[in-house]
PDB file of C-alpha atoms in Angstrom:
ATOM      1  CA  UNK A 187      71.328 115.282  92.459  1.00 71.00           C
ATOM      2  CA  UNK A 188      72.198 117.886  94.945  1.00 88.00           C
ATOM      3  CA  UNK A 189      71.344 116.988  98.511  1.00 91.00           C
ATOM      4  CA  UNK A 190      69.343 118.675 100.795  1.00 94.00           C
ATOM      5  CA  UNK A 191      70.348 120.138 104.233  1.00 95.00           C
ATOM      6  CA  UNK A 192      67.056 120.870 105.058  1.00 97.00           C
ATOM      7  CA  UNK A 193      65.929 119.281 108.438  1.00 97.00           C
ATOM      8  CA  UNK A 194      62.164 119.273 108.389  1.00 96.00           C
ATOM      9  CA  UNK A 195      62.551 117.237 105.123  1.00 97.00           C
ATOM     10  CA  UNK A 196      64.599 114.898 107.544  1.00 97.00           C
ATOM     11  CA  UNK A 197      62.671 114.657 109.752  1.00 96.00           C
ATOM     12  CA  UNK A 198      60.127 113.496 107.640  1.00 97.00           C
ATOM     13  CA  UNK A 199      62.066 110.691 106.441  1.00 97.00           C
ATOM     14  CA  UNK A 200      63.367 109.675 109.732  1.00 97.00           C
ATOM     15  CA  UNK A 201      59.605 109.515 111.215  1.00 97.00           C
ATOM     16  CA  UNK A 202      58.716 107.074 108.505  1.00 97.00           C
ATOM     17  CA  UNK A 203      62.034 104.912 108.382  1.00 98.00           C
ATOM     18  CA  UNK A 204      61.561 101.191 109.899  1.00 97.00           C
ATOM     19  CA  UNK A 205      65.105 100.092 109.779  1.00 97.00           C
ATOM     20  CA  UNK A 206      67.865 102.934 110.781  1.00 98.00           C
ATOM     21  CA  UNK A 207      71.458 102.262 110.694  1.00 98.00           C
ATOM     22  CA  UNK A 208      74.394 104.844 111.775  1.00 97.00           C
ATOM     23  CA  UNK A 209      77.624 104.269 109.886  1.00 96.00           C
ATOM     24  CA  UNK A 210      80.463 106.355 111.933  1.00 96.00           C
ATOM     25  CA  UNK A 211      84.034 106.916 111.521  1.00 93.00           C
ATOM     26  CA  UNK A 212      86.738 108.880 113.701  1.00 91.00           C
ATOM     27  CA  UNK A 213      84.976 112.425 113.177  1.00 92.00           C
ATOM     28  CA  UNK A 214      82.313 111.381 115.398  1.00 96.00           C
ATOM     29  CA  UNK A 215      84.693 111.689 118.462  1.00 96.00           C
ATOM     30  CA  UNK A 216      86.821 114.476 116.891  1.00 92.00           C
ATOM     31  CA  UNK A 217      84.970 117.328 119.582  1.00 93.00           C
ATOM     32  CA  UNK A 218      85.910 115.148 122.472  1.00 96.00           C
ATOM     33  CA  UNK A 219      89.716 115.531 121.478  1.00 93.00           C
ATOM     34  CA  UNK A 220      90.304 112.696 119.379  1.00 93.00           C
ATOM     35  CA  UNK A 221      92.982 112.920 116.441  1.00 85.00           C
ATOM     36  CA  UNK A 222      91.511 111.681 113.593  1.00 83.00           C
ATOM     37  CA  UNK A 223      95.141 110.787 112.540  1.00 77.00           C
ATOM     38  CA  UNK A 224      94.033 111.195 108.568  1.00 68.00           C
ATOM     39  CA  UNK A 225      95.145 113.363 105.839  1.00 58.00           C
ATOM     40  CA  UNK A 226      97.554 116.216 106.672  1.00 53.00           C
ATOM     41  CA  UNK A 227      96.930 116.050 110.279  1.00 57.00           C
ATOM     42  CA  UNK A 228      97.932 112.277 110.825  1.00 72.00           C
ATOM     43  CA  UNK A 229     101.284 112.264 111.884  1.00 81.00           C
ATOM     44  CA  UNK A 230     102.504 111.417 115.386  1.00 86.00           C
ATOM     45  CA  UNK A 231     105.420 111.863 116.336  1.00 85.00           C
ATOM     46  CA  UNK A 232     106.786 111.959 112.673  1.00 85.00           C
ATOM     47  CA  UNK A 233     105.020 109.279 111.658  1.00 88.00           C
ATOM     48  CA  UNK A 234     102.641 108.357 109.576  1.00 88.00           C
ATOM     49  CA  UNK A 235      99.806 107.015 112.020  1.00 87.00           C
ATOM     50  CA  UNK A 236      98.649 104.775 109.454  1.00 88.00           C
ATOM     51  CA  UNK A 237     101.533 102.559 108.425  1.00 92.00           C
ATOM     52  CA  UNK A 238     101.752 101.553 112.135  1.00 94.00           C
ATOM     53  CA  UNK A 239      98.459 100.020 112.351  1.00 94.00           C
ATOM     54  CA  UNK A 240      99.334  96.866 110.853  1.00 95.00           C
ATOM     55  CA  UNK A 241     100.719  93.801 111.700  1.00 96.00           C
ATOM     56  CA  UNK A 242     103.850  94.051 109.751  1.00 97.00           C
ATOM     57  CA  UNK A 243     104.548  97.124 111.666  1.00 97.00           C
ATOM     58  CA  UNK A 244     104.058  95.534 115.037  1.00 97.00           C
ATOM     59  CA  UNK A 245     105.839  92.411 113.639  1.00 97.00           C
ATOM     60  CA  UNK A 246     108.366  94.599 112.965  1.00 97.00           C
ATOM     61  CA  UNK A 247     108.526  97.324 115.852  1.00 97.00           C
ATOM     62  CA  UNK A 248     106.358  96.113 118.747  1.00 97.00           C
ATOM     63  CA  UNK A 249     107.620  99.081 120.794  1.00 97.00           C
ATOM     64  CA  UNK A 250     107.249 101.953 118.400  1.00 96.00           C
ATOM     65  CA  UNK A 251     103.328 100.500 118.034  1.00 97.00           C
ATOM     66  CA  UNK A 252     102.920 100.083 121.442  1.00 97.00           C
ATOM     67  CA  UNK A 253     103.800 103.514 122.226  1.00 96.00           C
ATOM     68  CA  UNK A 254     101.301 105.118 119.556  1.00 95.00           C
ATOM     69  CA  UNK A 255      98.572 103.000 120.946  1.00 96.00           C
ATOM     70  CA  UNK A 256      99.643 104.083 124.816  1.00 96.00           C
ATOM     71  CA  UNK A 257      99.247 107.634 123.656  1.00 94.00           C
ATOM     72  CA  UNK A 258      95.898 106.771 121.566  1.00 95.00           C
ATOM     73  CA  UNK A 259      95.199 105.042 125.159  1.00 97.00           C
ATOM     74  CA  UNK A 260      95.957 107.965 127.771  1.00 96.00           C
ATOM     75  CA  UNK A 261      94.214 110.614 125.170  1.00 95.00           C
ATOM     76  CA  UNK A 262      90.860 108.416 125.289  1.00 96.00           C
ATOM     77  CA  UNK A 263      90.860 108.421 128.841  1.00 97.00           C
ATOM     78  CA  UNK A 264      90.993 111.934 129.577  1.00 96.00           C
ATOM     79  CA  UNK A 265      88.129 112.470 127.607  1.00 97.00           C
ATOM     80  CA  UNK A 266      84.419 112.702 127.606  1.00 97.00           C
ATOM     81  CA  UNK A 267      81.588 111.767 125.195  1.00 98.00           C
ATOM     82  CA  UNK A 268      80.257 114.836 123.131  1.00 97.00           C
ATOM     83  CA  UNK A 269      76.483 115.665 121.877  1.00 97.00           C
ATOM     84  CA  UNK A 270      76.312 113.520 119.194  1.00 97.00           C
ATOM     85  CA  UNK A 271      77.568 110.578 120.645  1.00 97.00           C
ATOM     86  CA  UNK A 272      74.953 111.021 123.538  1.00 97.00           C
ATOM     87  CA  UNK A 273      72.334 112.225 121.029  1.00 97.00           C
ATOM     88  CA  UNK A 274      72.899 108.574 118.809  1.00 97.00           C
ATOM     89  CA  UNK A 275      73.430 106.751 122.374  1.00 96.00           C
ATOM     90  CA  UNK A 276      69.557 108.003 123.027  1.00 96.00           C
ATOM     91  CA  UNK A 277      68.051 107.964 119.707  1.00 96.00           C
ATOM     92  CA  UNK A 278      69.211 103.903 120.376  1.00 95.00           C
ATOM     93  CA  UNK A 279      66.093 103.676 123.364  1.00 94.00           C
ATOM     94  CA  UNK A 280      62.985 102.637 121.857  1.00 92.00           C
ATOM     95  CA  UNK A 281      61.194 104.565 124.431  1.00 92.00           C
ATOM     96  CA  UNK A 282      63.279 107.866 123.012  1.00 93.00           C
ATOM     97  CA  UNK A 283      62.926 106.555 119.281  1.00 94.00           C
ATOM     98  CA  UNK A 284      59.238 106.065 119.530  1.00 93.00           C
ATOM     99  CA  UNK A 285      58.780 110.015 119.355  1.00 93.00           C
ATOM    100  CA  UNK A 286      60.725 110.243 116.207  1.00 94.00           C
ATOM    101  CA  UNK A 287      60.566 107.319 114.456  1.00 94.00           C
ATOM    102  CA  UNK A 288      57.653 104.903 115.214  1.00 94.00           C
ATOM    103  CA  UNK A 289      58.434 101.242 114.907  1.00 92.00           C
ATOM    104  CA  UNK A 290      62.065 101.006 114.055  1.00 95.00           C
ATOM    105  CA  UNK A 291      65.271 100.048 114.945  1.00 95.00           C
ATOM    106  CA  UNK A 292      68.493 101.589 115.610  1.00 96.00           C
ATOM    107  CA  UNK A 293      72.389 100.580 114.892  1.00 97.00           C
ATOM    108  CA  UNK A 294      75.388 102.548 115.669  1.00 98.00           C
ATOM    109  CA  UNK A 295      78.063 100.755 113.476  1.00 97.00           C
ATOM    110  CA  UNK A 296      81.098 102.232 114.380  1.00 96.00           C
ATOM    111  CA  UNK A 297      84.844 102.531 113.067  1.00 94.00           C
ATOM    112  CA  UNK A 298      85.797 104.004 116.085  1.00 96.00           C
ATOM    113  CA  UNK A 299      88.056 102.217 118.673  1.00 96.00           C
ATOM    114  CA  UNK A 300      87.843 104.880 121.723  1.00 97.00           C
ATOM    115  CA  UNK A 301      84.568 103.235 123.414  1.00 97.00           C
ATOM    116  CA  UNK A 302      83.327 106.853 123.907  1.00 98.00           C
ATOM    117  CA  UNK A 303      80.024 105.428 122.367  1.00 98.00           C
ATOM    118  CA  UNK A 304      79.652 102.876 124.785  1.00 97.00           C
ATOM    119  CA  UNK A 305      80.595 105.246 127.432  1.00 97.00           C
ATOM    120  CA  UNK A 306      77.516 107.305 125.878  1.00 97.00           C
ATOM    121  CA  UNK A 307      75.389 104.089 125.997  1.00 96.00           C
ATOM    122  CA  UNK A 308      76.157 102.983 129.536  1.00 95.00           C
ATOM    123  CA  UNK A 309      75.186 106.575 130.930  1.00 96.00           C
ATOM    124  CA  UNK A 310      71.624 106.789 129.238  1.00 95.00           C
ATOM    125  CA  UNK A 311      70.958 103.523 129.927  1.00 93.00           C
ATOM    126  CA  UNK A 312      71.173 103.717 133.534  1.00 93.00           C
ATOM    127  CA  UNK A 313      69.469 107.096 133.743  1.00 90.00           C
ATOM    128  CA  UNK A 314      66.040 105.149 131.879  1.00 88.00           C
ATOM    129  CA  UNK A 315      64.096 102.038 132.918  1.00 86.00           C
ATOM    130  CA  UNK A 316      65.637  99.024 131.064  1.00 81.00           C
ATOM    131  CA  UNK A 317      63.879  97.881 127.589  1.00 83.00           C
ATOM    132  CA  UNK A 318      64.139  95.255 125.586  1.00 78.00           C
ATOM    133  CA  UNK A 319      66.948  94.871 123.036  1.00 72.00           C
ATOM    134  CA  UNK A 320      65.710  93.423 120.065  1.00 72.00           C
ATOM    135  CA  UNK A 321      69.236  93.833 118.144  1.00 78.00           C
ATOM    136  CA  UNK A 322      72.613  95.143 118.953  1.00 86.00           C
ATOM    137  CA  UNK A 323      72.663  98.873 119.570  1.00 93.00           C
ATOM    138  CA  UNK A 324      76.436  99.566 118.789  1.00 97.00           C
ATOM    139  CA  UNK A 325      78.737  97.083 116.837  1.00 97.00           C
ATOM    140  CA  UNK A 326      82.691  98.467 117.199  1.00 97.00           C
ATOM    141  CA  UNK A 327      83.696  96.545 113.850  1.00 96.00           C
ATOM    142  CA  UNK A 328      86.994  97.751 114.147  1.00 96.00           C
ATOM    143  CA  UNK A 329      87.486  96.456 117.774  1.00 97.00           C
ATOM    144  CA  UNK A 330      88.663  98.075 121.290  1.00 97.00           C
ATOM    145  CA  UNK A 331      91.632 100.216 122.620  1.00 97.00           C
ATOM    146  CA  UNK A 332      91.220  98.749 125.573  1.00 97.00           C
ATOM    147  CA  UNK A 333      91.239  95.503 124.423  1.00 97.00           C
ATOM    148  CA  UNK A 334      94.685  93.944 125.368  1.00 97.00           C
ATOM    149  CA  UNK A 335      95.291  90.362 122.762  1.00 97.00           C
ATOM    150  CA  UNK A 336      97.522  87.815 123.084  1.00 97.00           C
ATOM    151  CA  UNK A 337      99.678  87.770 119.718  1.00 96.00           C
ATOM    152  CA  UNK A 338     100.505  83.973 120.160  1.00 95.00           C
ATOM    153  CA  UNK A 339      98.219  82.166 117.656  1.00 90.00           C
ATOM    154  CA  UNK A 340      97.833  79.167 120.059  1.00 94.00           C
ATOM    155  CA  UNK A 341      96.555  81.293 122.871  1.00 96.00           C
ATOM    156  CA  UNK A 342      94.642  84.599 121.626  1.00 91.00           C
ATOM    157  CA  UNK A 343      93.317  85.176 125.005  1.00 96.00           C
ATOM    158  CA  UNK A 344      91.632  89.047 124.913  1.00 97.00           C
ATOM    159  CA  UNK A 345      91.308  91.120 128.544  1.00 97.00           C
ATOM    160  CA  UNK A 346      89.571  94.603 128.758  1.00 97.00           C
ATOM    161  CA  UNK A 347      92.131  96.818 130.464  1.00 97.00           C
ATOM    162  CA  UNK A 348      91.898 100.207 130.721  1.00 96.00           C
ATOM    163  CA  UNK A 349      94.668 100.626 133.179  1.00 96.00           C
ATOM    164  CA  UNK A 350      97.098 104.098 132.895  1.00 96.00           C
ATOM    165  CA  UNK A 351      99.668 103.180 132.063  1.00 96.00           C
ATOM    166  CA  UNK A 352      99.024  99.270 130.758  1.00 96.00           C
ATOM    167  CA  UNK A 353     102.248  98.731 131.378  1.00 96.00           C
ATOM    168  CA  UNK A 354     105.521 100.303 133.655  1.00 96.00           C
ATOM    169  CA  UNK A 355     107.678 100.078 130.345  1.00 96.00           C
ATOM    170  CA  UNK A 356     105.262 102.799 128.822  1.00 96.00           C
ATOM    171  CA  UNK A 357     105.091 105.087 131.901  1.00 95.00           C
ATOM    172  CA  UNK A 358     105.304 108.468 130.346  1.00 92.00           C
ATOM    173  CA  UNK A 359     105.997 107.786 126.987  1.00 91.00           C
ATOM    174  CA  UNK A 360     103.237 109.685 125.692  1.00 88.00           C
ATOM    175  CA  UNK A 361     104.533 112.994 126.182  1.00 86.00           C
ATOM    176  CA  UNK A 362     107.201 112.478 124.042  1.00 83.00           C
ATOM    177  CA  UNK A 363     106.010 114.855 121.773  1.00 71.00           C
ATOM    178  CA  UNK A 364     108.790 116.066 120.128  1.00 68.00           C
ATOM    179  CA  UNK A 365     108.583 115.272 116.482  1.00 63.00           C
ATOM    180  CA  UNK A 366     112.559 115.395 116.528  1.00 68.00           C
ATOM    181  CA  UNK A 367     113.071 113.072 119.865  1.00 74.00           C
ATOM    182  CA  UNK A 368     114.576 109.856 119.772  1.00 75.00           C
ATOM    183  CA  UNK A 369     111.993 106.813 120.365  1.00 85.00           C
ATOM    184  CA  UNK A 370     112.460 104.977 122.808  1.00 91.00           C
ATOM    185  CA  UNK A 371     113.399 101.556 122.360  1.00 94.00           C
ATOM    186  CA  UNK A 372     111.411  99.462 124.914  1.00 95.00           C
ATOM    187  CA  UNK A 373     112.773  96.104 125.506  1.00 96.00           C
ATOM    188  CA  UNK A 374     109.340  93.333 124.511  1.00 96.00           C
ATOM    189  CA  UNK A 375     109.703  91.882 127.883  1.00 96.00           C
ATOM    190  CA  UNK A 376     108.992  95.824 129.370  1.00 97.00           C
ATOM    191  CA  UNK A 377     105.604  95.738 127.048  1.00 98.00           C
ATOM    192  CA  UNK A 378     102.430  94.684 127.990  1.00 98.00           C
ATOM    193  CA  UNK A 379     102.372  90.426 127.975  1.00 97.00           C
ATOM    194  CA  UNK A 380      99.358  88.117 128.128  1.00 97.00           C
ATOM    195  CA  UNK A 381      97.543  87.359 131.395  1.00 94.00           C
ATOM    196  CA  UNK A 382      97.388  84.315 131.021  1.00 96.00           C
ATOM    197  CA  UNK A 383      99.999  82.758 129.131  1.00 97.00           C
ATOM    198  CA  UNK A 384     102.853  86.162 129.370  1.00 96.00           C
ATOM    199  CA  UNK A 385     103.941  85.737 125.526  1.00 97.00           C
ATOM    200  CA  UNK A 386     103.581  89.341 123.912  1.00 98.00           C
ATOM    201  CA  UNK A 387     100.495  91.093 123.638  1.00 98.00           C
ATOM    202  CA  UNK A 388      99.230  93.028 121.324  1.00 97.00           C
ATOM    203  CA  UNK A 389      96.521  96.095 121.413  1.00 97.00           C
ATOM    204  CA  UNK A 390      93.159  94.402 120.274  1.00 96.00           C
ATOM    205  CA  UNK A 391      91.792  96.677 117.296  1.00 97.00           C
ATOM    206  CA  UNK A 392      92.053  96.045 113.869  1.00 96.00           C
ATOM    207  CA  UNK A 393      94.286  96.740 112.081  1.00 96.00           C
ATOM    208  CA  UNK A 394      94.390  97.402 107.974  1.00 91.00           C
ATOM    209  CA  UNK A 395      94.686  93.997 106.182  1.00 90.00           C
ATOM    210  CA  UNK A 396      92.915  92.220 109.166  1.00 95.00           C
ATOM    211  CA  UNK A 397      89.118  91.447 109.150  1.00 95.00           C
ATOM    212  CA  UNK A 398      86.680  93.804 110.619  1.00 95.00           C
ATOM    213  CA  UNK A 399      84.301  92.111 113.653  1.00 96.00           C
ATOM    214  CA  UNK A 400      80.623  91.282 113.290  1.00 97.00           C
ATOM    215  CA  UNK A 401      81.064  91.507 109.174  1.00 96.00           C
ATOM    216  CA  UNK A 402      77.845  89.118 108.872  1.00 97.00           C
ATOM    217  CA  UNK A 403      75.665  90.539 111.687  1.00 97.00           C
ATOM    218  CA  UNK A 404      76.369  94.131 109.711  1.00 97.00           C
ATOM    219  CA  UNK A 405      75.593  92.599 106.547  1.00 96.00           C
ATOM    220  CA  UNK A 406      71.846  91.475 107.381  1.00 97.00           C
ATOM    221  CA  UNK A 407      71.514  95.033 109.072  1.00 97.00           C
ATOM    222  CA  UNK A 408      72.847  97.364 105.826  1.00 97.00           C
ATOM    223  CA  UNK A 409      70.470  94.799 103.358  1.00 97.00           C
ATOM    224  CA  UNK A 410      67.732  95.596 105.800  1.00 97.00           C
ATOM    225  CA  UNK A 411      68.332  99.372 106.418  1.00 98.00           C
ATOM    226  CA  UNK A 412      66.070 102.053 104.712  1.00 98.00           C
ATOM    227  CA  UNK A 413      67.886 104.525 105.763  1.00 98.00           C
ATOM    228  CA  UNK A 414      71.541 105.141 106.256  1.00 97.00           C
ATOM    229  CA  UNK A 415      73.060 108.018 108.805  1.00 97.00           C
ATOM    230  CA  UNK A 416      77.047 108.545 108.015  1.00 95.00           C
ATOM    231  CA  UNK A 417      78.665 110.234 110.939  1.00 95.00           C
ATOM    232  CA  UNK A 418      82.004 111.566 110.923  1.00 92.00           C
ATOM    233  CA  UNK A 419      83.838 109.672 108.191  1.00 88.00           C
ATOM    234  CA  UNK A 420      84.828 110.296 104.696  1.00 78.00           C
ATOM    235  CA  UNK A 421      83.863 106.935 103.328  1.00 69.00           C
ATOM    236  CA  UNK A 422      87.449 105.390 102.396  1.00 65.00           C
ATOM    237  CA  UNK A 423      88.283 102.323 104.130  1.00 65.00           C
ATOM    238  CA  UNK A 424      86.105  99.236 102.951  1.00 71.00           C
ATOM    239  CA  UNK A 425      84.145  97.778 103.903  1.00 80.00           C
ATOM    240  CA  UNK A 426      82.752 100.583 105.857  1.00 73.00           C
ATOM    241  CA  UNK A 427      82.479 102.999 102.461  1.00 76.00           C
ATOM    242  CA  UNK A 428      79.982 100.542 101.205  1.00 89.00           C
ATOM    243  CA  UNK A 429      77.289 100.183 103.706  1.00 93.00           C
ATOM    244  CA  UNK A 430      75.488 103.736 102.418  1.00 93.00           C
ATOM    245  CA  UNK A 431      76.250 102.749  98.523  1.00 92.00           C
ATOM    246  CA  UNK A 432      74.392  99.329  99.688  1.00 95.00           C
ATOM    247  CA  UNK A 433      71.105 101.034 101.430  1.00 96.00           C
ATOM    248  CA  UNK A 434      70.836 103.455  98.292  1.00 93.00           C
ATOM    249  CA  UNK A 435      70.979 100.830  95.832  1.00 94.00           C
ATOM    250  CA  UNK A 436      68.400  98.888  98.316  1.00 96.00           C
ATOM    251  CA  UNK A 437      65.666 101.809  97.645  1.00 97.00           C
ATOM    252  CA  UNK A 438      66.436 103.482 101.043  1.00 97.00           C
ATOM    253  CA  UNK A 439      67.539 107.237 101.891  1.00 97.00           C
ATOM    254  CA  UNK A 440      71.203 108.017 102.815  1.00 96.00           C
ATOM    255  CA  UNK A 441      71.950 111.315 105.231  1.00 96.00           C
ATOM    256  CA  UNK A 442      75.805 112.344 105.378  1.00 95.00           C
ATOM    257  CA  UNK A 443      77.098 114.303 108.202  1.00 96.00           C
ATOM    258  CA  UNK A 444      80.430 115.673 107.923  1.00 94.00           C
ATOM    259  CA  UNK A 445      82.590 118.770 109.042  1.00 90.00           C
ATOM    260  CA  UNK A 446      83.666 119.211 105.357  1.00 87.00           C
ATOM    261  CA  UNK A 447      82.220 117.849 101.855  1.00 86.00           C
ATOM    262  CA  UNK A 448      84.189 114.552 101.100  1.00 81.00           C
ATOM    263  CA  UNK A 449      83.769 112.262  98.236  1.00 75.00           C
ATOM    264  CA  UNK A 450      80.555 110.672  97.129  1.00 71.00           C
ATOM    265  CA  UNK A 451      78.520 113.405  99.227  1.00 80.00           C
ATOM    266  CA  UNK A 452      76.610 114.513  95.719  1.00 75.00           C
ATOM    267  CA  UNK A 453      74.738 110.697  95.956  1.00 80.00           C
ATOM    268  CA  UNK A 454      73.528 111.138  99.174  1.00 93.00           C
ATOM    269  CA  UNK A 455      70.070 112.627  99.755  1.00 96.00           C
ATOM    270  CA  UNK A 456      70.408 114.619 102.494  1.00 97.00           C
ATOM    271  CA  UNK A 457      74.270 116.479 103.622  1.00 96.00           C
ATOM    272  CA  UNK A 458      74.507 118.241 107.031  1.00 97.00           C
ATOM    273  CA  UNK A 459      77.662 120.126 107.092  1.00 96.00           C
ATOM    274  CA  UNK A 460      79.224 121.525 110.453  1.00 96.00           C
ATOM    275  CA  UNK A 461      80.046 119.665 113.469  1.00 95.00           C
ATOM    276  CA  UNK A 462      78.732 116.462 114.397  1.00 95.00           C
ATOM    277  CA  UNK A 463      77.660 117.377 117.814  1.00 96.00           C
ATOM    278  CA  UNK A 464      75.211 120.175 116.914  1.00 96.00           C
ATOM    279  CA  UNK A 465      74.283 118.341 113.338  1.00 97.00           C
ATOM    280  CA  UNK A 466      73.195 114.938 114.746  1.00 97.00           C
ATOM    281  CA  UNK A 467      71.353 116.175 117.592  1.00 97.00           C
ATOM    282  CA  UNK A 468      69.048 119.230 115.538  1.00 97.00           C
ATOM    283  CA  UNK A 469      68.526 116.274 113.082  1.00 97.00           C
ATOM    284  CA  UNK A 470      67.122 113.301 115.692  1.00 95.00           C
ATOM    285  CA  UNK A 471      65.442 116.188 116.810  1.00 88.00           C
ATOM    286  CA  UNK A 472      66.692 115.557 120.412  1.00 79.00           C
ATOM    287  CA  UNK A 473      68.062 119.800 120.666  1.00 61.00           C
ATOM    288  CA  UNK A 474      65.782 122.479 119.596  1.00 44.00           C
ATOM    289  CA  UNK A 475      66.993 125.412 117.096  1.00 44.00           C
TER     290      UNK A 475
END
């Protein structure tokens, strides 16, 4: 089956769809400056971004980690929410949705650890009258970057921080972008410590061998879903991958929307190719041609 990029025939689906669910990944905030830190662009430094987002690694190097995430910190906030993160963030208002897509709801189930779709969320919402909410607009399964954990397993106490920088120890660190440069070897008591018991804390995302948040909220959502939006991600890292597999299998209509084809794009049934914040928008039909 080859899918179709054609938006009327989208739009025709979407108006008829009860139970919508968004399924985003780190190309979503790619146009607001956010690495995507995957295939040949994911070094930092000269490192492979993803071998430190683990446990071992931070077991292992708490100061290394801590750096990448103070630079994955600063870059987030210096930046701004694009198109489609707005464009999902209002598609989310039932007031907005009823013009589109009568009688349904709305997800955003997101990968993505920046918080620029709650940033998105928080502006529309206080720029319309408030409204019920029936279910969760935006689940961040993969946790905050501002989240700051406790990594003692007796205490696990988690504080939203978004101070710059979290810590002295990291003060500058983040220009250190020589791929050559030595790392700096930050002593742990000179990294960020719990609030409230000062053991060692950790950034609170989630990392690779660690289980996703909300895993059974998403799980009644995807069964439910008739149609499936994926946003900015290839569609490797499980359990993510499955949700639009899931909705197809369920009878409902899956609509991929990527910069470039990736795997698995031939089973969707519609494929909007080109960047995310002039893709989602034309298709919610929130910008005109």
């Amino acid at each position: 089956m080859v899918p179709s990029s054609d938006y009327r025939q989208f739009s025709k689906v979407l108006s008829k769809a009860k139970h919508i669910i968004v399924v985003a990944g780190a190309g979503l905030s790619a146009a607001s400056g956010i690495p995507t830190f995957r295939g040949a662009g994911g070094l930092w430094r000269k490192y492979n971004a993803m071998t430190l987002a683990t446990p071992q690694a931070f077991k292992r190097d708490p100061s290394l980690v801590w750096q990448f995430y103070h630079y994955r910190r600063e870059t987030a906030l210096k930046v701004k929410p694009n198109a489609a993160h707005r464009a999902l963030a209002e598609f989310s208002l039932s007031s907005i949705r009823s013009l589109h897509a009568p009688n349904s709801t709305f997800t955003l189930i997101t990968q993505n650890v920046d918080g620029l779709s709650i940033i998105a969320l928080d502006d529309v919402l206080s720029s319309n009258p408030p409204e019920p909410e029936e279910q969760p607009r935006i689940l961040e399964m993969h946790g905050r970057l501002f989240d700051v954990k406790c990594s003692s397993k007796t205490c696990g106490y988690v504080q939203f921080d978004r101070s710059s920088p979290i810590c002295e120890g990291l003060r500058g660190v983040e220009e250190l972008v020589d791929k050559n440069a030595m790392d700096p070897d930050i002593a742990k008591t000179e990294l960020p410590r719990c609030s409230k018991c000062n053991a060692l804390a950790r950034p609170g995302v989630v990392w690779f061998e660690e289980m996703p948040l909300y895993l059974n909220v998403i799980d009644k959502l995807v069964d439910k879903a008739d149609l499936c939006l994926v946003v900015g991600t290839s569609s490797t890292v499980y359990p993510a991958a499955g949700y639009a597999e899931t909705v197809s299998q369920n009878g409902g209509q899956v609509a991929v929307f990527n910069l470039d084809r990736s795997d698995g794009d031939e089973d969707a049934d519609f494929l909007f190719l080109g960047p995310g914040e002039e893709t989602v928008p034309k298709a919610l039909r929130l910008k005109t041609d």
